[in-house]
Amino acid sequence: MYDVIMMIVIIIGGGIGLISTVGATIMLIGTIIFKFYRKIRYGISLFD
C-alpha cells in the first residue's frame, strides 16, 4: 500500500513541477517578445 501512495505523490509532484516549468518558460518568452514589440513600436529601450 505504501508503494502505491508514494507513486501517486511522485506523479502529482512531477506534474506540478512540469506545469510550473512550462509556465515560467512561456512567461519568459512572452516578456522578451513584448520588449521587442515595445522597442519596434514605441522606440523604448529593451532594458526599461
Coordinates of C-alpha atoms in Angstrom, one line a residue:
M1 CA 0.0 0.0 0.0
Y2 CA 2.9 2.4 0.8
D3 CA 4.3 2.0 -2.7
V4 CA 1.0 2.9 -4.3
I5 CA 0.7 6.1 -2.2
M6 CA 4.3 7.0 -2.9
M7 CA 3.8 6.6 -6.7
I8 CA 0.8 8.8 -6.6
V9 CA 2.7 11.5 -4.7
I10 CA 5.6 11.3 -7.1
I11 CA 3.3 11.6 -10.1
I12 CA 1.5 14.6 -8.6
G13 CA 4.7 16.3 -7.6
G14 CA 6.2 15.7 -11.1
G15 CA 3.1 17.1 -12.8
I16 CA 3.2 20.3 -10.6
G17 CA 6.9 20.7 -11.4
L18 CA 6.3 20.3 -15.1
I19 CA 3.4 22.8 -15.2
S20 CA 5.4 25.4 -13.3
T21 CA 8.4 25.0 -15.6
V22 CA 6.3 25.3 -18.7
G23 CA 4.5 28.4 -17.3
A24 CA 7.8 30.1 -16.4
T25 CA 9.2 29.4 -19.8
I26 CA 6.1 30.8 -21.6
M27 CA 6.2 33.9 -19.4
L28 CA 9.9 34.5 -20.2
I29 CA 9.3 34.1 -23.9
G30 CA 6.3 36.4 -23.7
T31 CA 8.3 39.1 -21.8
I32 CA 11.1 39.0 -24.5
I33 CA 8.5 39.3 -27.3
F34 CA 6.7 42.2 -25.5
K35 CA 10.0 44.1 -25.0
F36 CA 10.9 43.7 -28.7
Y37 CA 7.3 44.9 -29.6
R38 CA 7.7 48.0 -27.4
K39 CA 11.1 48.7 -29.0
I40 CA 9.8 48.5 -32.5
R41 CA 6.5 50.2 -31.9
Y42 CA 7.5 53.0 -29.4
G43 CA 11.3 53.1 -29.5
I44 CA 11.6 52.3 -25.8
S45 CA 14.8 50.8 -24.6
L46 CA 14.9 47.0 -24.2
F47 CA 16.3 47.5 -20.7
D48 CA 13.4 49.6 -19.2

